[in-house]
Each structure stands twice: as C-alpha cells, then as structure tokens.
Coordinates of C-alpha atoms in Angstrom, one line a residue:
Chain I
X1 CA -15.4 -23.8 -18.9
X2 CA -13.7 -20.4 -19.1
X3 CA -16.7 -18.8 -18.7
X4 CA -17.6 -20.8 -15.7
X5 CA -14.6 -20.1 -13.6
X6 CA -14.9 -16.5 -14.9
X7 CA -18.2 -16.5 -13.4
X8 CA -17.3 -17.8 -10.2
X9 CA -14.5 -15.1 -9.5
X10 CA -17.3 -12.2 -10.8
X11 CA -19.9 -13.5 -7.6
X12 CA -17.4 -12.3 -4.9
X13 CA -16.9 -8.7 -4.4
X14 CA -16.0 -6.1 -1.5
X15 CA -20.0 -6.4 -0.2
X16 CA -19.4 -10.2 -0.4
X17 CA -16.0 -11.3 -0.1
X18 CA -17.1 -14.7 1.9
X19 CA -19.8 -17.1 0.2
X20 CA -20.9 -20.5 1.2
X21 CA -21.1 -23.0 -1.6
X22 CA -24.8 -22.6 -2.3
X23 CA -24.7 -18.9 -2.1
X24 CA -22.2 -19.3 -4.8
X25 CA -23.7 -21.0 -7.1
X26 CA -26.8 -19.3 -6.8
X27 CA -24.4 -15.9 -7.8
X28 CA -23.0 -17.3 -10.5
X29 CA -25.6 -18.7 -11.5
X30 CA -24.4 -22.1 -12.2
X31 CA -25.8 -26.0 -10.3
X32 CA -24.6 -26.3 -7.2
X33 CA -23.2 -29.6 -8.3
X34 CA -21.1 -28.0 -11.0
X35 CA -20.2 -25.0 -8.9
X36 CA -18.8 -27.4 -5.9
X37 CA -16.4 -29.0 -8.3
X38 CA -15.0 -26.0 -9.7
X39 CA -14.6 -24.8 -6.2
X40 CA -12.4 -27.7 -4.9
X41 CA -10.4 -27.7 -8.1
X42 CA -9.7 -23.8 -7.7
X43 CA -9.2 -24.3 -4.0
X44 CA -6.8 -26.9 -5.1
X45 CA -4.9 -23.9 -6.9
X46 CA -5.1 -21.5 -4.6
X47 CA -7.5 -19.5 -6.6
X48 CA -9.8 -19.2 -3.8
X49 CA -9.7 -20.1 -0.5
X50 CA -11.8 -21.8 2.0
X51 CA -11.9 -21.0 5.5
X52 CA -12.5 -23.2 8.4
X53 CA -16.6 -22.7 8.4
X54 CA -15.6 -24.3 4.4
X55 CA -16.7 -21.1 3.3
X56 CA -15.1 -19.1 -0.1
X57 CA -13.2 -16.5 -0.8
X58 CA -10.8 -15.4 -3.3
X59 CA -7.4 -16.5 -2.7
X60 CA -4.4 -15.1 -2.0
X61 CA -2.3 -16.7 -5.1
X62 CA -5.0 -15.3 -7.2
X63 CA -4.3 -11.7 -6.0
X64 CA -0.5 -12.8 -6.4
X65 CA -0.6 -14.1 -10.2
X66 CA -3.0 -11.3 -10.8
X67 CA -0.3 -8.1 -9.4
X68 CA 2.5 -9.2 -9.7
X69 CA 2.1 -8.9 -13.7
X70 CA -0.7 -6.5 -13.4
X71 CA -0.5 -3.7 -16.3
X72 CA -1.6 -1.5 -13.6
X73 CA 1.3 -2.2 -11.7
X74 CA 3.9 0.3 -13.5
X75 CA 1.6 3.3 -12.9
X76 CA 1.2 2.9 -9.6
X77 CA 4.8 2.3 -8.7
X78 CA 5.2 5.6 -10.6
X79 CA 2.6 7.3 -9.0
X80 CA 3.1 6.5 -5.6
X81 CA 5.7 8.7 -4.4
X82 CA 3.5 11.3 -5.6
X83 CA 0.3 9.9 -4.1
X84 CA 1.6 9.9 -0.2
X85 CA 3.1 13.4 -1.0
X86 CA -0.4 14.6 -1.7
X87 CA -1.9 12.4 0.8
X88 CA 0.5 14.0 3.6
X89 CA -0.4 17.7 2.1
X90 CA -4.0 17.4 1.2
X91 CA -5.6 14.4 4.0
X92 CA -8.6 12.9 3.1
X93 CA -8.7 10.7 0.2
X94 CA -6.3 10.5 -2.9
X95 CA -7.2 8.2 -5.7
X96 CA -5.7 6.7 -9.2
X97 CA -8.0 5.8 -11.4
X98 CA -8.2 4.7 -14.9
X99 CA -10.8 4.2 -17.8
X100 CA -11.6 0.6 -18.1
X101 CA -14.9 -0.4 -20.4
X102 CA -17.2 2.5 -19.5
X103 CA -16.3 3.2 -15.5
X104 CA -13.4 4.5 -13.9
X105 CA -11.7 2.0 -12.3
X106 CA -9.5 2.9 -9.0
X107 CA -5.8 1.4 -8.7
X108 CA -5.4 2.6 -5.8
X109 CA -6.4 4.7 -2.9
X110 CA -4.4 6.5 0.3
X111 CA -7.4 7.3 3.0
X112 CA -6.9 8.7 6.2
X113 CA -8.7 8.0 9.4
X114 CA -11.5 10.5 10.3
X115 CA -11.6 11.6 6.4
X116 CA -14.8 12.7 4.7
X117 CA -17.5 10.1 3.5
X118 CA -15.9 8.7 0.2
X119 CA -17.9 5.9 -1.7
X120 CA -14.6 4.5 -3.6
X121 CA -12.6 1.5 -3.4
X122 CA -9.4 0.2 -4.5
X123 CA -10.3 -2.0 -7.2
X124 CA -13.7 -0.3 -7.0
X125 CA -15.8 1.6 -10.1
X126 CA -17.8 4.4 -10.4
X127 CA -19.6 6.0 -13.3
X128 CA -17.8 8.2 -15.9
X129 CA -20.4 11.0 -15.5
X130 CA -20.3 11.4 -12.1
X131 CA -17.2 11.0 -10.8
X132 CA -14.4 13.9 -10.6
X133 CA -11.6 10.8 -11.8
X134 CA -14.4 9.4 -14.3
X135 CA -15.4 13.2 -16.0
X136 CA -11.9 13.2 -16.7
X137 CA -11.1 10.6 -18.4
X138 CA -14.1 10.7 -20.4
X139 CA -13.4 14.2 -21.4
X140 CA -9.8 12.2 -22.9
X141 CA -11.9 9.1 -24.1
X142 CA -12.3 8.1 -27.8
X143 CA -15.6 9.9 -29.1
X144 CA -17.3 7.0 -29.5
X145 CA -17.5 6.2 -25.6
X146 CA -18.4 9.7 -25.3
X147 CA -21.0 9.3 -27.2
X148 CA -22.4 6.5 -25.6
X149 CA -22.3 7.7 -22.3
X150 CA -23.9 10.9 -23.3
X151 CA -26.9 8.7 -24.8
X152 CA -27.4 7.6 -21.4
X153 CA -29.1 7.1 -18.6
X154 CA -27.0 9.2 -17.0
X155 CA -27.5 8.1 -12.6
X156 CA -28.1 11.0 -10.0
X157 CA -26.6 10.2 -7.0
X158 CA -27.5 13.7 -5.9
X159 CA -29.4 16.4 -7.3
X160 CA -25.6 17.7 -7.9
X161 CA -24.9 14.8 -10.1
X162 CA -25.1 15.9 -14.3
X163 CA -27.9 13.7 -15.5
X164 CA -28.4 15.7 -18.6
X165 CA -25.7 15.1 -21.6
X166 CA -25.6 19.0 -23.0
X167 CA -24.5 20.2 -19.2
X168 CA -22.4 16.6 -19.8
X169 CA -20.9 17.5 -22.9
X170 CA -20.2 21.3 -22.0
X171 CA -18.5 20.1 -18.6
X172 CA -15.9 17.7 -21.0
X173 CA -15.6 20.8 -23.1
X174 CA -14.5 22.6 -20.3
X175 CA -12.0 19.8 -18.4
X176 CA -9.9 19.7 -22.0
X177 CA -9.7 23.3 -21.7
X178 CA -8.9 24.2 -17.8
X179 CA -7.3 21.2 -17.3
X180 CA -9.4 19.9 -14.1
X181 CA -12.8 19.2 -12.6
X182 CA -14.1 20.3 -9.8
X183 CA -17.4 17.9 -8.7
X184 CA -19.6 20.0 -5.7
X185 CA -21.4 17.1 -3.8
X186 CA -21.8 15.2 -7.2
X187 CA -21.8 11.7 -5.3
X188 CA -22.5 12.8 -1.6
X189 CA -23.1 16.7 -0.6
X190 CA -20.5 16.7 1.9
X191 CA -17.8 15.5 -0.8
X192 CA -16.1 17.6 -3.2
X193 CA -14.0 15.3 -5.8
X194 CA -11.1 17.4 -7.4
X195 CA -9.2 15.9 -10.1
X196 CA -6.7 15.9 -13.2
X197 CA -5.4 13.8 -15.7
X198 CA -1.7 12.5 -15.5
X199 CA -0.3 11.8 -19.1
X200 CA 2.3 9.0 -20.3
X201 CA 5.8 10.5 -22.0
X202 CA 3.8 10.9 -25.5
X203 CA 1.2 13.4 -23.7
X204 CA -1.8 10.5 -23.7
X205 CA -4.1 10.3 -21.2
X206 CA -3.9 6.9 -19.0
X207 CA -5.0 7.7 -15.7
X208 CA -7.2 10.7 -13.6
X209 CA -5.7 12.0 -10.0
X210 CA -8.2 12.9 -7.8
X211 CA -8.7 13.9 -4.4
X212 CA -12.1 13.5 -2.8
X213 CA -11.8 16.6 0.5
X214 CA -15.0 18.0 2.7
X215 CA -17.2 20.3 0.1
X216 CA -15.8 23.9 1.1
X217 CA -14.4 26.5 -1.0
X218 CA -10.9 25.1 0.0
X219 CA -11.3 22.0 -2.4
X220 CA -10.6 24.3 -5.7
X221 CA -7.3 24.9 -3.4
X222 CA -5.9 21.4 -4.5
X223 CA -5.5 22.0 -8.1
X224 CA -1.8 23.6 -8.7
X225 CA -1.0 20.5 -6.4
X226 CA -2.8 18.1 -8.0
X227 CA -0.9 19.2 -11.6
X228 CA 2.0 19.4 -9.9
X229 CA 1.9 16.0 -8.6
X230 CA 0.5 15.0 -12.1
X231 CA 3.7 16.4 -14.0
X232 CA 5.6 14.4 -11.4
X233 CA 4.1 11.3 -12.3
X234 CA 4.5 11.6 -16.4
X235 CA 8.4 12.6 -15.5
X236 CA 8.7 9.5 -13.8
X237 CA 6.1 7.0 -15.8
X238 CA 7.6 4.1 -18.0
X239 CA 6.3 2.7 -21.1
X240 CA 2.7 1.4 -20.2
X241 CA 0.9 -1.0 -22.8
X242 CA -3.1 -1.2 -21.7
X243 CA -6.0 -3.4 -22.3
Chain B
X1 CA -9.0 -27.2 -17.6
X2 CA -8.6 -25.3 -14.6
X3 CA -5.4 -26.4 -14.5
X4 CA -4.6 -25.2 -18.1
X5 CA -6.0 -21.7 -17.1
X6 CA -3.5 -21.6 -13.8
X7 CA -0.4 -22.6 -16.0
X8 CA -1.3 -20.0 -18.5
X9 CA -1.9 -17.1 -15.3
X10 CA 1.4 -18.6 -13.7
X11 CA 3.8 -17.7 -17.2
X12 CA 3.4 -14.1 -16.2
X13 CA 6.1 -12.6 -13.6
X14 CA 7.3 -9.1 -13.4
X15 CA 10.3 -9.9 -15.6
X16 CA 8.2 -11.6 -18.3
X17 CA 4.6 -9.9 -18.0
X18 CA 4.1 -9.6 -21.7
X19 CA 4.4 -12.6 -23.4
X20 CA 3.7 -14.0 -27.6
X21 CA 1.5 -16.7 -27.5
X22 CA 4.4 -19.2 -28.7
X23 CA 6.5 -18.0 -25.6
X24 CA 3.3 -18.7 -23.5
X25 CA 2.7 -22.0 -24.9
X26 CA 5.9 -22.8 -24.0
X27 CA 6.5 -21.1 -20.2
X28 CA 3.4 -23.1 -19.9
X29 CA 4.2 -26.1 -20.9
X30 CA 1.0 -26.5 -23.4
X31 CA 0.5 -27.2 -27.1
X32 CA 0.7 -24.1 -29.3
X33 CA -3.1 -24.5 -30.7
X34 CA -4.3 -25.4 -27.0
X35 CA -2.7 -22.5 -25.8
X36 CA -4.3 -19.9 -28.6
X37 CA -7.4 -21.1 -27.7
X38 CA -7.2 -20.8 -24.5
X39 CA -6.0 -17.1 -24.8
X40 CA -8.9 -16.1 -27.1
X41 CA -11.0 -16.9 -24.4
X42 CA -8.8 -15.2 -21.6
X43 CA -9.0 -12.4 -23.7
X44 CA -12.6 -12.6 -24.5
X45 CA -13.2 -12.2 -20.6
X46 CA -10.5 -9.3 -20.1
X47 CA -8.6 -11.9 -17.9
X48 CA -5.6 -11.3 -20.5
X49 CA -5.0 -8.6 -22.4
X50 CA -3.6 -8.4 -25.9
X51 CA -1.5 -5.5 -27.0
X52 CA -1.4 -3.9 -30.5
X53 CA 1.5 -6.3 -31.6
X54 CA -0.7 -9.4 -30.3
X55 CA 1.1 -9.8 -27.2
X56 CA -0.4 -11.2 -24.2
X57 CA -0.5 -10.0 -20.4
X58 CA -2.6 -10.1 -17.3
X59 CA -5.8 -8.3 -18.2
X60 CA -6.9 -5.4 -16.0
X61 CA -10.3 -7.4 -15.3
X62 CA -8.2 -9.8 -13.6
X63 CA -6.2 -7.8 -11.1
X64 CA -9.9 -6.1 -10.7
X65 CA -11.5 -9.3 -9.7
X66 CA -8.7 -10.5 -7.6
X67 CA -8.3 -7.5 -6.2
X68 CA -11.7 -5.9 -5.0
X69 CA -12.3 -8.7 -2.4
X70 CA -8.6 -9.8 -1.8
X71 CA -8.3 -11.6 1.7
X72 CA -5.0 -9.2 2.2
X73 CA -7.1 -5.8 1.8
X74 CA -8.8 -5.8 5.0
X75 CA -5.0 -5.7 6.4
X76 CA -4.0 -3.9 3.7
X77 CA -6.1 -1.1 4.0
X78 CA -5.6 -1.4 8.3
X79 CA -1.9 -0.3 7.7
X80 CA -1.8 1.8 5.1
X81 CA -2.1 5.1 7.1
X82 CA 1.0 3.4 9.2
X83 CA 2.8 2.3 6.6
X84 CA 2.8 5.9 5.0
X85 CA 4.2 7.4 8.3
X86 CA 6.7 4.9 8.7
X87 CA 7.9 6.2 5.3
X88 CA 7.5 9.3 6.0
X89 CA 9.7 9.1 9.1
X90 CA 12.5 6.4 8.0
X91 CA 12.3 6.5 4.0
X92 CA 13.8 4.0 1.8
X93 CA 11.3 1.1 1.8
X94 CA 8.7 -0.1 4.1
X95 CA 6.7 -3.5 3.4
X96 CA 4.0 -5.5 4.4
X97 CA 4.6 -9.0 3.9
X98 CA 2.1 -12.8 4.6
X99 CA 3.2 -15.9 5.2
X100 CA 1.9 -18.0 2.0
X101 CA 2.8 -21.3 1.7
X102 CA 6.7 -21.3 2.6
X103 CA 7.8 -17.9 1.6
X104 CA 7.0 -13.8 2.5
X105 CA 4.7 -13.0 -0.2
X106 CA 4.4 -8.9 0.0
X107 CA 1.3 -7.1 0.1
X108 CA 2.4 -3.9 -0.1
X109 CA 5.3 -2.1 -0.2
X110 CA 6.6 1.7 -0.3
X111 CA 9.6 2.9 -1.8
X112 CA 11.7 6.3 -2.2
X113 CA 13.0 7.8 -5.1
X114 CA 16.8 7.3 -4.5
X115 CA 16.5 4.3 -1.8
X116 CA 18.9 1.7 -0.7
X117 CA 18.9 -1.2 -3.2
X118 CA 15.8 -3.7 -2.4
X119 CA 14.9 -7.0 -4.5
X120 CA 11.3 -7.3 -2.8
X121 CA 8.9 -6.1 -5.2
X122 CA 4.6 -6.0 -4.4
X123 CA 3.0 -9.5 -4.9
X124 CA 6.5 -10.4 -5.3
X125 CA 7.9 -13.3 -2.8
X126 CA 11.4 -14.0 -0.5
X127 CA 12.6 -17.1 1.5
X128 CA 11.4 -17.2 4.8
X129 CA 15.1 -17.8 6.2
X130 CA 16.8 -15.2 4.3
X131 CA 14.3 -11.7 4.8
X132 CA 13.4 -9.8 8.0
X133 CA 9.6 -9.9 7.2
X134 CA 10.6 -13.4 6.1
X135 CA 12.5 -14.4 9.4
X136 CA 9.5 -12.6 11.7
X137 CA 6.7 -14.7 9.9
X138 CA 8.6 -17.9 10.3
X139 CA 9.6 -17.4 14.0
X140 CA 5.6 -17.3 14.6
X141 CA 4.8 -20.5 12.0
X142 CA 3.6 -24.0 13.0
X143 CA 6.3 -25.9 14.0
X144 CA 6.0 -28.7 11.0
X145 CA 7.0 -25.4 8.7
X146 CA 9.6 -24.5 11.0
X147 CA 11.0 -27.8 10.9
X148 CA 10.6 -28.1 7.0
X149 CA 12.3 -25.1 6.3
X150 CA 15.4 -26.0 8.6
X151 CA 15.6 -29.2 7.1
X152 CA 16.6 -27.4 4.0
X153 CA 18.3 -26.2 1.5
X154 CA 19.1 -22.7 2.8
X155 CA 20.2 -20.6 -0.1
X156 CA 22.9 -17.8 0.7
X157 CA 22.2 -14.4 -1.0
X158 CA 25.2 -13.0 0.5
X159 CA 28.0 -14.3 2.8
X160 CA 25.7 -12.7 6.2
X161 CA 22.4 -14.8 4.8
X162 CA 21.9 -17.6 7.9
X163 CA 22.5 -20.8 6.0
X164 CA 22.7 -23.8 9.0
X165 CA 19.9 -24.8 10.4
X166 CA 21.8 -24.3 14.2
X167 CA 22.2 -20.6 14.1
X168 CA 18.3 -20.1 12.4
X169 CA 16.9 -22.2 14.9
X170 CA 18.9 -19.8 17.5
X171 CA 17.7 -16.6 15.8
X172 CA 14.1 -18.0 15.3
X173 CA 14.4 -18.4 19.2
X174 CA 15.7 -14.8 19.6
X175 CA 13.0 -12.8 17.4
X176 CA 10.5 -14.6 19.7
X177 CA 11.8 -13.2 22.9
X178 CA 13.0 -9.5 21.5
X179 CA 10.2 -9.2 19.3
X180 CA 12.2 -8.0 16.4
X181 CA 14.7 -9.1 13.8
X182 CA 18.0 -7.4 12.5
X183 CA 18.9 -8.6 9.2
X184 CA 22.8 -6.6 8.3
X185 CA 23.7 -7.4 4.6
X186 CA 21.7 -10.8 4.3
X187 CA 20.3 -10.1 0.7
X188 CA 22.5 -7.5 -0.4
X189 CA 25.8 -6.4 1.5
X190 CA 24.4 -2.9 1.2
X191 CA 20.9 -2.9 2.6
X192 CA 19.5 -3.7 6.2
X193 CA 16.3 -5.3 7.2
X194 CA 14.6 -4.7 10.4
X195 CA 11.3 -6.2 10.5
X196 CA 8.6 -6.6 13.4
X197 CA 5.6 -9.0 14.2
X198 CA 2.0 -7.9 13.3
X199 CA -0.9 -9.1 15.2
X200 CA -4.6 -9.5 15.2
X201 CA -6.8 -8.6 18.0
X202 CA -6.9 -12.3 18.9
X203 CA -2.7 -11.6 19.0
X204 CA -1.9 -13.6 16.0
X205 CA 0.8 -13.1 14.2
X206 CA -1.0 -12.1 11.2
X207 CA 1.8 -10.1 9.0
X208 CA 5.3 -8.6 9.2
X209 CA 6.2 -5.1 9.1
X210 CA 9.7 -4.1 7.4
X211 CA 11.8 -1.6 6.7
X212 CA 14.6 -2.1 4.4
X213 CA 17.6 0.8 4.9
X214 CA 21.1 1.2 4.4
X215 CA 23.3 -1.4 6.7
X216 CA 24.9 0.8 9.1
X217 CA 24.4 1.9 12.4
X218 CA 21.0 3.4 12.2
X219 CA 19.3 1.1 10.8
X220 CA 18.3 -1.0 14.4
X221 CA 16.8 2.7 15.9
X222 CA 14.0 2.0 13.5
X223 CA 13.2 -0.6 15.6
X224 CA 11.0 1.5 18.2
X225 CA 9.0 3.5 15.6
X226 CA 7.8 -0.1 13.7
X227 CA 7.0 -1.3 16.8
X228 CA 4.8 1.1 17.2
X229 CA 3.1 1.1 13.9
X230 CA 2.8 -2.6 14.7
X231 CA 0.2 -1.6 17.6
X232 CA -1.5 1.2 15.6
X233 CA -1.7 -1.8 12.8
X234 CA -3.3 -4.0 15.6
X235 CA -6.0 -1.4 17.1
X236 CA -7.4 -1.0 13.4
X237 CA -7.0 -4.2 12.1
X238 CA -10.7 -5.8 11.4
X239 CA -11.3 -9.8 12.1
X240 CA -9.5 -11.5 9.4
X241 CA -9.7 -14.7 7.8
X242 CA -6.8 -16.6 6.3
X243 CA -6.7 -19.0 3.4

C-alpha cells in the first residue's frame, strides 16, 4: 500500500505537475480503479489536490509536512544569507545542491530574469558526472559511488560533457586538490557551471555551491567568492543529520 | 492506511523533526509494532530517513517529491527575484505567505543575520487574525471564512493582537480600501508587520507579501517599496491553480 501511494506521488513532476485520473494511473502504473481510490483518500488529506477540471496535483499540505521537517531545511536556512549575497554579486544562477543516491540533487536555486540557459530546478537532479555541483560532490563521495559512476555510462550532453571515466577520475583528482570545478559548456555551450564544496563544523562535505554564468573567461572569476561564501556557510551551519 | 501514513508524516514539526520510533508511535497515536512497520517501509522508499542512532525524520525523497511540482513553486519562483530586492532594500525578514485552510502557511521567507525577532518560520503557519500576511489573505477570503474566523476564539499573542471580532471586522474593512496592513507589536511587542496583497493576472488575491521589522516609526515607509514588488510579483506570475 506504501508502495502504491509512493508511486502515485513519483508520476507527478515539474514536466507534469497536473494529471487527470487516467493519465495517473497509467504513470503509476497502477488500475484506474485502484488509482481513483487512493486519489480521493489522499485528496481527502490534502496530499494532493484536485482542481476544478477534477484534475491532480500534489498538494499544498504535502509540500507543508514535507519542509517544514525537511533535513534539508537547516542548510538552506544557513546558506541563504550567503546565496542572495552571491546572487546580488554574481547574477545569473546560484544553486545548493546535495548528493542524494547517485544525482545531485538542488535545494535550492536564486535565478535572475534574463540569465543564461540553465537546465536545473529546485528540487531538480542532474548527473554526478556532468554537473559542476555533481563533479563535486562525487569527488567527496564514498569510493564505492565513485566507482560506480565511473563504470558507467557516463551521458554527453555536449561534446564538452566527460563521458570517459580516466578524464572522470583525473578531473575528481583534481577538484580534491584545487578545491573547485570549473565545467566549460558541459550541459549547454553557452553555460559555464562553477562550483565548490561547503563543509559542516567537522570539515565533511554535505553540500556543492555552484553558480551556473554565460561561458566566458569571466566564470573562473567566481571562485575566491564562491569559497568565501562557502566558509561563510560552514561558520554558520548547525548540526545536520542526512539520509 | 493512508491515514496511518499521514499521522506518521504529521508527528514531524520543526521542534520535533527527529523522532524514536516509540515517540512516533506515540505523537501518532498508533501501536508500537504498527508504527515500526510502517517506518520500515517509509524508510524503504526514502520517505523517512533513519539516522545512525535509529532515529526517524522526513526523508529527503520526500521533500524532493513534494517539492519538484509543488502548486506554490510557480509563485514561488515568480517572486523570488522581488523578494531578494525587498531584502536587500529593507532587511530583517521578508515572506511569502498562502492562505491554506484557516491560517498563513509561508512559502518562503528571507531572513538577516541579526534581524528583529520573528516566530514565522518556512512551511511554518500563523493565525489569520493575528499576522500581516495573515490579516491581508483574510481581508480577501470568502466571506463564510471571514465569518468563521470572527466567530472565534481570537488568541492574543501580545496586548496589540486584535482579539474582538468588532475592531477585526473594521480593520478587515480598512486593508481592503488602503491596500495594506500595519501590524505594531501584534506577535511580539518588538517587531512590526507590514504586509500587502498579491495578485494574479486575473487580480486575485493569490498570496501576501510581508515584511517583518522593528516596531517604530519606519516600519510603515516600507509600505511603498512592497507595493511595488507586489506588481513586479503580478507581471511575472504564470496562471496558477489552487488546491
């Protein structure tokens, strides 16, 4: 039963935040019978919604019960200060993310209007190996998920992208070391992702900061910011228990 | 069984996100071996997390799913680039709060380092009567919530919180002509709230915009500048649908 509600929430996503009933079950994969029970019951909750065409969404108590106990939520209240400082400095896109299964997941994002192309979202993923936030967190993760993502397939979003795990495994090399990435038109050629890792009070890696800026020789620019900002955020981090 | 799962979500709050099974079973009113089932499963689906001394909290594959097609993003992500000039400009805290069910739930909320004292915290939740945002959202609700919530009870936070129904219905009359509400001291003698409408492009009051600052004499001339992060809100806001 677990796994049926769980399945129901996984069908909606930021492509398809509104599903009819059918189209809901056909996602999920479950009868449509079966699917437009657990639907009233969760719209009874509040878990989802319906709107007035009786089509679903996720609700708004969901997104309640879910942040307002969120483990995430302590970073980010940490973190903020320092993301609108860099926002105001840098423009463009600044992003939080942190390693969850084998993606980088992004807590949150500051974008401003007429900014360059940026494929992330807030509670969006993108691959370890090709992301700026993603190649640094790997380069911090266990060696076992770096092993695993180095077995592959590694995506090419564009011919920029490392698809081949020694440039892979030279580039982590090299973010423990320098202490940054820099990602030329790795996901998009007009994109350059920048990034660093922000540590907890016992030096651990929990989260990458990243800004994603037009592909110029200005983006390398960002980095004393990006570890200052960094630094800023450990100083002011609480105790943060994951998974 | 759904029902089980939303008393289990519903123990967590910010003051108790991490919780021992036992506690759990208890917050949630189940039986101790229904409950550990229940949060093997949870766990099994990263909608809980366990930490290393087998404590439960909200898993980070639940604020993900809740999250990533949340019916408040589309708004969230529409103010944002105000709400980080408002800060800029005025400091302290600026929010973002919904109507949901009969209390301000906030979306989203900046705070500074060093800011006037502030109880609202994000996906946290205020009496209608008592907050700006709170006081805004209600002047603009359905007249059988108006009525409900002037019915009563009307809980004082401080000796300045409205508590009789005459002077809220006045002041829900008021914030409907001036367009703006001017809370001195009526959660915390210390702090002010000044709060404005939000609207859709159809001109619904969709949101309230808030700034919480020190109570003195300053705190009303923020009333011009959320104004008109109110209208920049409005031209960027996309169609949204509620509930």
């Amino acid at each position: 039963m677990v796994d049926r509600v769980v399945r129901v929430l996984e069908a909606f996503d930021p492509d398809t935040p509104v599903l009819t009933v059918s189209a809901l079950a056909a996602r999920a994969g479950l009868p449509l019978s079966t699917t437009s029970r657990l639907v009233d019951q969760l719209v009874g909750h509040g878990l989802l919604g319906r709107d007035s065409a009786r089509r679903v969404r996720i609700g708004v108590r969901m997104w309640e019960l879910a942040s307002r106990a969120s483990p995430t939520l302590g970073l980010r209240s940490a973190a903020m200060p320092f993301l609108e400082d860099l926002h105001a400095v840098v423009g463009h896109h600044v992003q939080l993310g942190v390693l969850e299964q084998r993606e980088v997941l992004f807590v949150e994002r500051l974008s401003a209007p007429g900014a360059v192309i940026n494929l992330t979202q807030i509670a969006g993923r993108l691959p370890l190996h090709a992301s700026s936030g993603g190649l640094i967190l790997l380069a911090h993760a266990p060696s076992d998920l770096q092993e695993a993502v180095l077995a592959g397939p590694l995506r090419g979003y564009t011919d920029r992208t490392i698809t081949d795990a020694r440039t892979l495994r030279r580039t982590l090399a090299q973010v423990r070391t320098q202490g940054f990435v820099h990602c030329p038109g790795h996901i998009h050629p007009d994109a350059a992702g920048v990034a660093v890792p922000v540590r907890d009070r016992s030096d651990a890696v929990v989260a990458a900061l990243a800004v994603v800026v037009p592909n110029d020789d200005r983006a390398l620019g960002t980095v004393p910011l990006l570890r200052a900002m960094a630094r800023g955020i450990q100083a002011s981090i609480g105790p943060i228990e994951w998974n």
